[in-house]
Amino acid sequence: MSNVLAITRKELRAYFTSPIAYATIGLFALIFGLMFVAFLRFFLDQSLRTGQMGMGGPQSVNVNQMLIRPLLLQTSVIVLFVLPLLSMRTFAEEKRSGTMELLLTSPLRDWEIILGKFFGAAALYALMLAVTWLSVVWLFMYGNPEWRQVLTGYLGLLLLGSSFLSLGMFISNLTQNQIVACFVTFAVLLLLLLLNWVAEFAGPMMREVVTALSITEHFDDFAKGVIDTKHLVYYASFIFFGLFLTSRSLDADRWRG
């Protein structure tokens, strides 16, 4: 486990010694802040209208349903655009700089390398999510949102993003070009996002299958504050499958020399 932690620390240092960490955190925080302001204005407008209609005022408008849930759902889409920027360098940069051979011939096991890089990217992603709490905390200062739903939503975002990272690591190991890795990862994640749209045109049985496979469909319950075992199993399986594919890809690289 010490080797995994050592690689995790090395990955985090590498992120922060390049513009990637600052650019992704800044971009993510900026987009989240703009969305937060837009949803907050809509929420306040609806509260005032409800009050003018004599329906109980702001107390009758649910902040979790009208602000936090749609904000988290939109954030899950933004994650799709930002996380390929984190996963693209995990292995592609090692291949470009020529350090991949040193890594594969080191006494480290493949799973230690993969988990170390995965935890490094996941830790940076968790930091990105933590920064958004600077906006969310205002709701608790001036309102009374249901904190369990907020925490559940963030747990869903963490699982969703970790799934994206595991798949992105596999794609990163297929090329030594970070830009190619980024665009291919984005394209694959976009296809997974569009599964919901495909399901609308499918028959009842196929719709059920496609919906069950949709990675974003499983996030909706988290945004509602519901933790369902089937969603936890789905994301755990997705992450395991992504890391397994990365392991097989590393093994193939080792055999090719």
mmCIF file of C-alpha atoms in Angstrom:
data_model
loop_
_atom_site.group_PDB
_atom_site.id
_atom_site.type_symbol
_atom_site.label_atom_id
_atom_site.label_comp_id
_atom_site.label_asym_id
_atom_site.label_seq_id
_atom_site.Cartn_x
_atom_site.Cartn_y
_atom_site.Cartn_z
ATOM 1 C CA MET A 1 0.000 0.000 0.000
ATOM 2 C CA SER A 2 2.962 2.320 0.623
ATOM 3 C CA ASN A 3 3.863 2.070 -3.072
ATOM 4 C CA VAL A 4 0.308 3.083 -4.016
ATOM 5 C CA LEU A 5 0.464 6.116 -1.724
ATOM 6 C CA ALA A 6 3.895 7.069 -3.075
ATOM 7 C CA ILE A 7 2.577 7.027 -6.662
ATOM 8 C CA THR A 8 -0.538 8.950 -5.561
ATOM 9 C CA ARG A 9 1.632 11.698 -4.045
ATOM 10 C CA LYS A 10 3.833 11.732 -7.166
ATOM 11 C CA GLU A 11 0.766 12.129 -9.392
ATOM 12 C CA LEU A 12 -0.609 14.972 -7.290
ATOM 13 C CA ARG A 13 2.753 16.771 -7.391
ATOM 14 C CA ALA A 14 2.840 16.315 -11.164
ATOM 15 C CA TYR A 15 -0.629 17.829 -11.513
ATOM 16 C CA PHE A 16 0.305 20.883 -9.456
ATOM 17 C CA THR A 17 3.685 21.411 -11.117
ATOM 18 C CA SER A 18 1.865 21.828 -14.430
ATOM 19 C CA PRO A 19 -1.000 24.193 -15.338
ATOM 20 C CA ILE A 20 -3.469 21.251 -15.508
ATOM 21 C CA ALA A 21 -4.537 21.305 -11.847
ATOM 22 C CA TYR A 22 -4.955 25.087 -11.665
ATOM 23 C CA ALA A 23 -6.716 25.278 -15.045
ATOM 24 C CA THR A 24 -9.184 22.452 -14.352
ATOM 25 C CA ILE A 25 -9.976 23.583 -10.790
ATOM 26 C CA GLY A 26 -10.369 27.202 -11.910
ATOM 27 C CA LEU A 27 -12.501 26.309 -14.944
ATOM 28 C CA PHE A 28 -14.688 23.941 -12.936
ATOM 29 C CA ALA A 29 -15.169 26.448 -10.095
ATOM 30 C CA LEU A 30 -16.000 29.242 -12.572
ATOM 31 C CA ILE A 31 -18.625 27.184 -14.442
ATOM 32 C CA PHE A 32 -20.117 25.892 -11.181
ATOM 33 C CA GLY A 33 -20.264 29.434 -9.771
ATOM 34 C CA LEU A 34 -22.056 30.768 -12.859
ATOM 35 C CA MET A 35 -24.569 27.903 -12.746
ATOM 36 C CA PHE A 36 -25.064 28.458 -9.008
ATOM 37 C CA VAL A 37 -25.867 32.155 -9.534
ATOM 38 C CA ALA A 38 -28.277 31.328 -12.393
ATOM 39 C CA PHE A 39 -30.165 28.696 -10.369
ATOM 40 C CA LEU A 40 -30.156 30.936 -7.279
ATOM 41 C CA ARG A 41 -31.722 33.814 -9.240
ATOM 42 C CA PHE A 42 -34.369 31.450 -10.632
ATOM 43 C CA PHE A 43 -35.071 30.126 -7.138
ATOM 44 C CA LEU A 44 -35.417 33.630 -5.658
ATOM 45 C CA ASP A 45 -37.662 34.692 -8.541
ATOM 46 C CA GLN A 46 -39.934 31.697 -7.997
ATOM 47 C CA SER A 47 -39.999 32.392 -4.251
ATOM 48 C CA LEU A 48 -41.098 36.010 -4.821
ATOM 49 C CA ARG A 49 -43.775 34.962 -7.303
ATOM 50 C CA THR A 50 -45.078 32.344 -4.912
ATOM 51 C CA GLY A 51 -45.218 34.973 -2.150
ATOM 52 C CA GLN A 52 -47.072 37.474 -4.383
ATOM 53 C CA MET A 53 -49.654 34.770 -5.186
ATOM 54 C CA GLY A 54 -50.254 34.281 -1.469
ATOM 55 C CA MET A 55 -48.984 30.703 -1.428
ATOM 56 C CA GLY A 56 -46.808 30.961 1.637
ATOM 57 C CA GLY A 57 -43.719 32.762 0.293
ATOM 58 C CA PRO A 58 -40.201 31.393 0.227
ATOM 59 C CA GLN A 59 -41.030 28.740 2.844
ATOM 60 C CA SER A 60 -43.319 26.976 0.340
ATOM 61 C CA VAL A 61 -40.507 26.607 -2.257
ATOM 62 C CA ASN A 62 -38.195 23.642 -1.713
ATOM 63 C CA VAL A 63 -34.554 24.733 -2.117
ATOM 64 C CA ASN A 64 -33.387 21.146 -2.547
ATOM 65 C CA GLN A 65 -35.763 20.402 -5.412
ATOM 66 C CA MET A 66 -35.626 23.773 -7.166
ATOM 67 C CA LEU A 67 -31.974 24.676 -6.731
ATOM 68 C CA ILE A 68 -29.669 21.947 -5.430
ATOM 69 C CA ARG A 69 -30.969 18.997 -7.493
ATOM 70 C CA PRO A 70 -30.886 20.769 -10.898
ATOM 71 C CA LEU A 71 -27.507 22.276 -9.980
ATOM 72 C CA LEU A 72 -26.063 18.823 -9.243
ATOM 73 C CA LEU A 73 -27.548 17.372 -12.448
ATOM 74 C CA GLN A 74 -25.957 20.126 -14.536
ATOM 75 C CA THR A 75 -22.679 19.635 -12.672
ATOM 76 C CA SER A 76 -22.681 15.946 -13.678
ATOM 77 C CA VAL A 77 -22.643 17.089 -17.322
ATOM 78 C CA ILE A 78 -19.833 19.609 -16.717
ATOM 79 C CA VAL A 79 -17.788 16.802 -15.130
ATOM 80 C CA LEU A 80 -17.950 14.976 -18.470
ATOM 81 C CA PHE A 81 -16.208 17.899 -20.184
ATOM 82 C CA VAL A 82 -13.563 18.554 -17.505
ATOM 83 C CA LEU A 83 -12.353 15.142 -16.320
ATOM 84 C CA PRO A 84 -10.772 14.057 -19.638
ATOM 85 C CA LEU A 85 -8.284 16.874 -18.905
ATOM 86 C CA LEU A 86 -7.214 14.980 -15.766
ATOM 87 C CA SER A 87 -7.153 11.438 -17.118
ATOM 88 C CA MET A 88 -5.375 12.293 -20.396
ATOM 89 C CA ARG A 89 -1.923 12.585 -18.829
ATOM 90 C CA THR A 90 -1.980 9.517 -16.547
ATOM 91 C CA PHE A 91 -0.209 7.200 -18.997
ATOM 92 C CA ALA A 92 0.086 9.193 -22.234
ATOM 93 C CA GLU A 93 2.564 11.589 -20.587
ATOM 94 C CA GLU A 94 4.673 8.658 -19.321
ATOM 95 C CA LYS A 95 4.847 7.273 -22.870
ATOM 96 C CA ARG A 96 5.647 10.644 -24.421
ATOM 97 C CA SER A 97 8.435 11.403 -21.969
ATOM 98 C CA GLY A 98 9.894 7.888 -22.253
ATOM 99 C CA THR A 99 9.412 7.015 -18.556
ATOM 100 C CA MET A 100 6.861 4.289 -19.269
ATOM 101 C CA GLU A 101 9.575 1.670 -19.793
ATOM 102 C CA LEU A 102 11.165 2.593 -16.451
ATOM 103 C CA LEU A 103 7.791 2.292 -14.767
ATOM 104 C CA LEU A 104 7.049 -1.127 -16.278
ATOM 105 C CA THR A 105 10.496 -2.509 -15.420
ATOM 106 C CA SER A 106 10.394 -1.205 -11.847
ATOM 107 C CA PRO A 107 9.602 -3.616 -8.970
ATOM 108 C CA LEU A 108 6.112 -2.084 -8.753
ATOM 109 C CA ARG A 109 3.133 -4.296 -9.527
ATOM 110 C CA ASP A 110 0.701 -3.207 -12.218
ATOM 111 C CA TRP A 111 -2.160 -2.790 -9.752
ATOM 112 C CA GLU A 112 0.013 -0.532 -7.578
ATOM 113 C CA ILE A 113 0.772 1.705 -10.563
ATOM 114 C CA ILE A 114 -2.875 1.808 -11.674
ATOM 115 C CA LEU A 115 -4.333 2.432 -8.214
ATOM 116 C CA GLY A 116 -1.705 5.083 -7.437
ATOM 117 C CA LYS A 117 -2.505 7.015 -10.606
ATOM 118 C CA PHE A 118 -6.256 6.520 -10.123
ATOM 119 C CA PHE A 119 -6.190 7.773 -6.534
ATOM 120 C CA GLY A 120 -4.053 10.750 -7.583
ATOM 121 C CA ALA A 121 -6.558 11.821 -10.248
ATOM 122 C CA ALA A 122 -9.517 11.057 -7.947
ATOM 123 C CA ALA A 123 -7.961 13.138 -5.133
ATOM 124 C CA LEU A 124 -7.608 16.127 -7.456
ATOM 125 C CA TYR A 125 -11.212 15.647 -8.586
ATOM 126 C CA ALA A 126 -12.351 15.523 -4.934
ATOM 127 C CA LEU A 127 -10.519 18.822 -4.407
ATOM 128 C CA MET A 128 -12.399 20.294 -7.375
ATOM 129 C CA LEU A 129 -15.694 19.274 -5.757
ATOM 130 C CA ALA A 130 -14.568 20.649 -2.385
ATOM 131 C CA VAL A 131 -13.959 24.076 -3.950
ATOM 132 C CA THR A 132 -17.626 24.248 -5.029
ATOM 133 C CA TRP A 133 -18.652 24.144 -1.360
ATOM 134 C CA LEU A 134 -17.623 27.804 -1.192
ATOM 135 C CA SER A 135 -20.874 28.449 -3.107
ATOM 136 C CA VAL A 136 -23.045 25.795 -1.454
ATOM 137 C CA VAL A 137 -22.191 26.955 2.074
ATOM 138 C CA TRP A 138 -24.083 30.226 1.387
ATOM 139 C CA LEU A 139 -27.309 28.210 1.219
ATOM 140 C CA PHE A 140 -26.707 26.916 4.738
ATOM 141 C CA MET A 141 -25.846 30.415 6.009
ATOM 142 C CA TYR A 142 -29.048 32.008 4.705
ATOM 143 C CA GLY A 143 -31.394 29.028 4.307
ATOM 144 C CA ASN A 144 -32.213 25.604 5.612
ATOM 145 C CA PRO A 145 -31.504 23.036 2.875
ATOM 146 C CA GLU A 146 -31.583 19.308 3.597
ATOM 147 C CA TRP A 147 -27.894 18.517 4.183
ATOM 148 C CA ARG A 148 -28.319 14.762 3.608
ATOM 149 C CA GLN A 149 -29.444 15.364 0.024
ATOM 150 C CA VAL A 150 -26.478 17.657 -0.562
ATOM 151 C CA LEU A 151 -24.000 15.084 0.774
ATOM 152 C CA THR A 152 -25.668 12.280 -1.205
ATOM 153 C CA GLY A 153 -25.478 14.364 -4.363
ATOM 154 C CA TYR A 154 -21.762 14.981 -3.839
ATOM 155 C CA LEU A 155 -21.221 11.250 -3.204
ATOM 156 C CA GLY A 156 -22.909 10.599 -6.555
ATOM 157 C CA LEU A 157 -20.678 13.165 -8.274
ATOM 158 C CA LEU A 158 -17.593 11.528 -6.757
ATOM 159 C CA LEU A 159 -18.642 8.063 -7.983
ATOM 160 C CA LEU A 160 -19.637 9.382 -11.407
ATOM 161 C CA GLY A 161 -16.346 11.227 -11.850
ATOM 162 C CA SER A 162 -14.300 8.262 -10.602
ATOM 163 C CA SER A 163 -16.006 6.117 -13.247
ATOM 164 C CA PHE A 164 -15.047 8.655 -15.916
ATOM 165 C CA LEU A 165 -11.447 8.685 -14.657
ATOM 166 C CA SER A 166 -11.116 4.886 -14.730
ATOM 167 C CA LEU A 167 -12.255 4.814 -18.358
ATOM 168 C CA GLY A 168 -10.069 7.801 -19.234
ATOM 169 C CA MET A 169 -6.987 6.061 -17.772
ATOM 170 C CA PHE A 170 -7.553 3.078 -20.052
ATOM 171 C CA ILE A 171 -7.801 5.346 -23.103
ATOM 172 C CA SER A 172 -4.734 7.314 -21.973
ATOM 173 C CA ASN A 173 -2.713 4.090 -21.995
ATOM 174 C CA LEU A 174 -3.600 3.484 -25.652
ATOM 175 C CA THR A 175 -1.738 6.557 -26.926
ATOM 176 C CA GLN A 176 1.232 8.797 -26.161
ATOM 177 C CA ASN A 177 -0.628 11.903 -27.266
ATOM 178 C CA GLN A 178 -2.491 13.622 -24.419
ATOM 179 C CA ILE A 179 -4.727 15.598 -26.786
ATOM 180 C CA VAL A 180 -5.825 12.422 -28.554
ATOM 181 C CA ALA A 181 -6.485 10.765 -25.187
ATOM 182 C CA CYS A 182 -8.559 13.772 -24.078
ATOM 183 C CA PHE A 183 -10.731 13.920 -27.202
ATOM 184 C CA VAL A 184 -11.284 10.148 -27.432
ATOM 185 C CA THR A 185 -12.242 10.028 -23.732
ATOM 186 C CA PHE A 186 -14.622 12.942 -24.205
ATOM 187 C CA ALA A 187 -16.193 11.264 -27.272
ATOM 188 C CA VAL A 188 -16.719 7.966 -25.424
ATOM 189 C CA LEU A 189 -18.187 9.712 -22.371
ATOM 190 C CA LEU A 190 -20.476 11.732 -24.647
ATOM 191 C CA LEU A 191 -21.752 8.496 -26.192
ATOM 192 C CA LEU A 192 -22.492 7.183 -22.694
ATOM 193 C CA LEU A 193 -24.368 10.413 -21.970
ATOM 194 C CA LEU A 194 -26.403 10.060 -25.180
ATOM 195 C CA LEU A 195 -27.634 6.613 -24.128
ATOM 196 C CA ASN A 196 -30.509 8.394 -22.381
ATOM 197 C CA TRP A 197 -31.473 10.021 -25.678
ATOM 198 C CA VAL A 198 -31.211 6.686 -27.540
ATOM 199 C CA ALA A 199 -33.479 5.073 -24.954
ATOM 200 C CA GLU A 200 -36.279 7.484 -25.934
ATOM 201 C CA PHE A 201 -36.466 5.890 -29.400
ATOM 202 C CA ALA A 202 -36.026 2.259 -28.344
ATOM 203 C CA GLY A 203 -38.691 -0.351 -27.651
ATOM 204 C CA PRO A 204 -39.779 -1.064 -24.077
ATOM 205 C CA MET A 205 -37.324 -3.932 -23.476
ATOM 206 C CA MET A 206 -34.384 -2.215 -25.197
ATOM 207 C CA ARG A 207 -35.224 1.040 -23.391
ATOM 208 C CA GLU A 208 -34.963 -0.740 -20.071
ATOM 209 C CA VAL A 209 -31.588 -2.246 -21.013
ATOM 210 C CA VAL A 210 -30.174 1.041 -22.347
ATOM 211 C CA THR A 211 -31.419 2.967 -19.317
ATOM 212 C CA ALA A 212 -29.819 0.413 -16.990
ATOM 213 C CA LEU A 213 -26.481 0.916 -18.784
ATOM 214 C CA SER A 214 -26.668 4.726 -18.820
ATOM 215 C CA ILE A 215 -24.032 6.124 -16.488
ATOM 216 C CA THR A 216 -25.877 9.399 -15.875
ATOM 217 C CA GLU A 217 -29.254 7.736 -15.249
ATOM 218 C CA HIS A 218 -27.817 6.151 -12.103
ATOM 219 C CA PHE A 219 -26.839 9.587 -10.824
ATOM 220 C CA ASP A 220 -30.367 10.985 -10.704
ATOM 221 C CA ASP A 221 -31.304 9.187 -7.473
ATOM 222 C CA PHE A 222 -28.178 10.565 -5.766
ATOM 223 C CA ALA A 223 -29.301 14.089 -6.756
ATOM 224 C CA LYS A 224 -32.671 13.319 -5.126
ATOM 225 C CA GLY A 225 -30.920 12.303 -1.907
ATOM 226 C CA VAL A 226 -31.484 8.566 -2.411
ATOM 227 C CA ILE A 227 -28.680 6.020 -1.966
ATOM 228 C CA ASP A 228 -29.686 2.804 -3.746
ATOM 229 C CA THR A 229 -27.478 -0.290 -3.597
ATOM 230 C CA LYS A 230 -27.907 -0.966 -7.317
ATOM 231 C CA HIS A 231 -26.391 2.425 -8.154
ATOM 232 C CA LEU A 232 -23.439 1.819 -5.804
ATOM 233 C CA VAL A 233 -22.864 -1.600 -7.399
ATOM 234 C CA TYR A 234 -23.126 -0.094 -10.889
ATOM 235 C CA TYR A 235 -20.497 2.589 -10.261
ATOM 236 C CA ALA A 236 -18.196 0.189 -8.368
ATOM 237 C CA SER A 237 -18.441 -2.255 -11.292
ATOM 238 C CA PHE A 238 -17.793 0.517 -13.815
ATOM 239 C CA ILE A 239 -14.688 1.688 -11.950
ATOM 240 C CA PHE A 240 -13.414 -1.885 -11.568
ATOM 241 C CA PHE A 241 -13.998 -2.594 -15.272
ATOM 242 C CA GLY A 242 -12.163 0.570 -16.315
ATOM 243 C CA LEU A 243 -9.178 -0.261 -14.087
ATOM 244 C CA PHE A 244 -9.260 -3.892 -15.291
ATOM 245 C CA LEU A 245 -9.060 -2.747 -18.926
ATOM 246 C CA THR A 246 -6.135 -0.496 -17.964
ATOM 247 C CA SER A 247 -4.413 -3.474 -16.329
ATOM 248 C CA ARG A 248 -4.856 -5.616 -19.452
ATOM 249 C CA SER A 249 -3.560 -2.778 -21.596
ATOM 250 C CA LEU A 250 -0.479 -2.384 -19.377
ATOM 251 C CA ASP A 251 0.111 -6.126 -19.555
ATOM 252 C CA ALA A 252 -0.024 -5.970 -23.360
ATOM 253 C CA ASP A 253 2.524 -3.115 -23.326
ATOM 254 C CA ARG A 254 4.835 -5.191 -21.149
ATOM 255 C CA TRP A 255 4.695 -8.132 -23.568
ATOM 256 C CA ARG A 256 5.334 -5.884 -26.554
ATOM 257 C CA GLY A 257 8.381 -4.537 -24.707
#
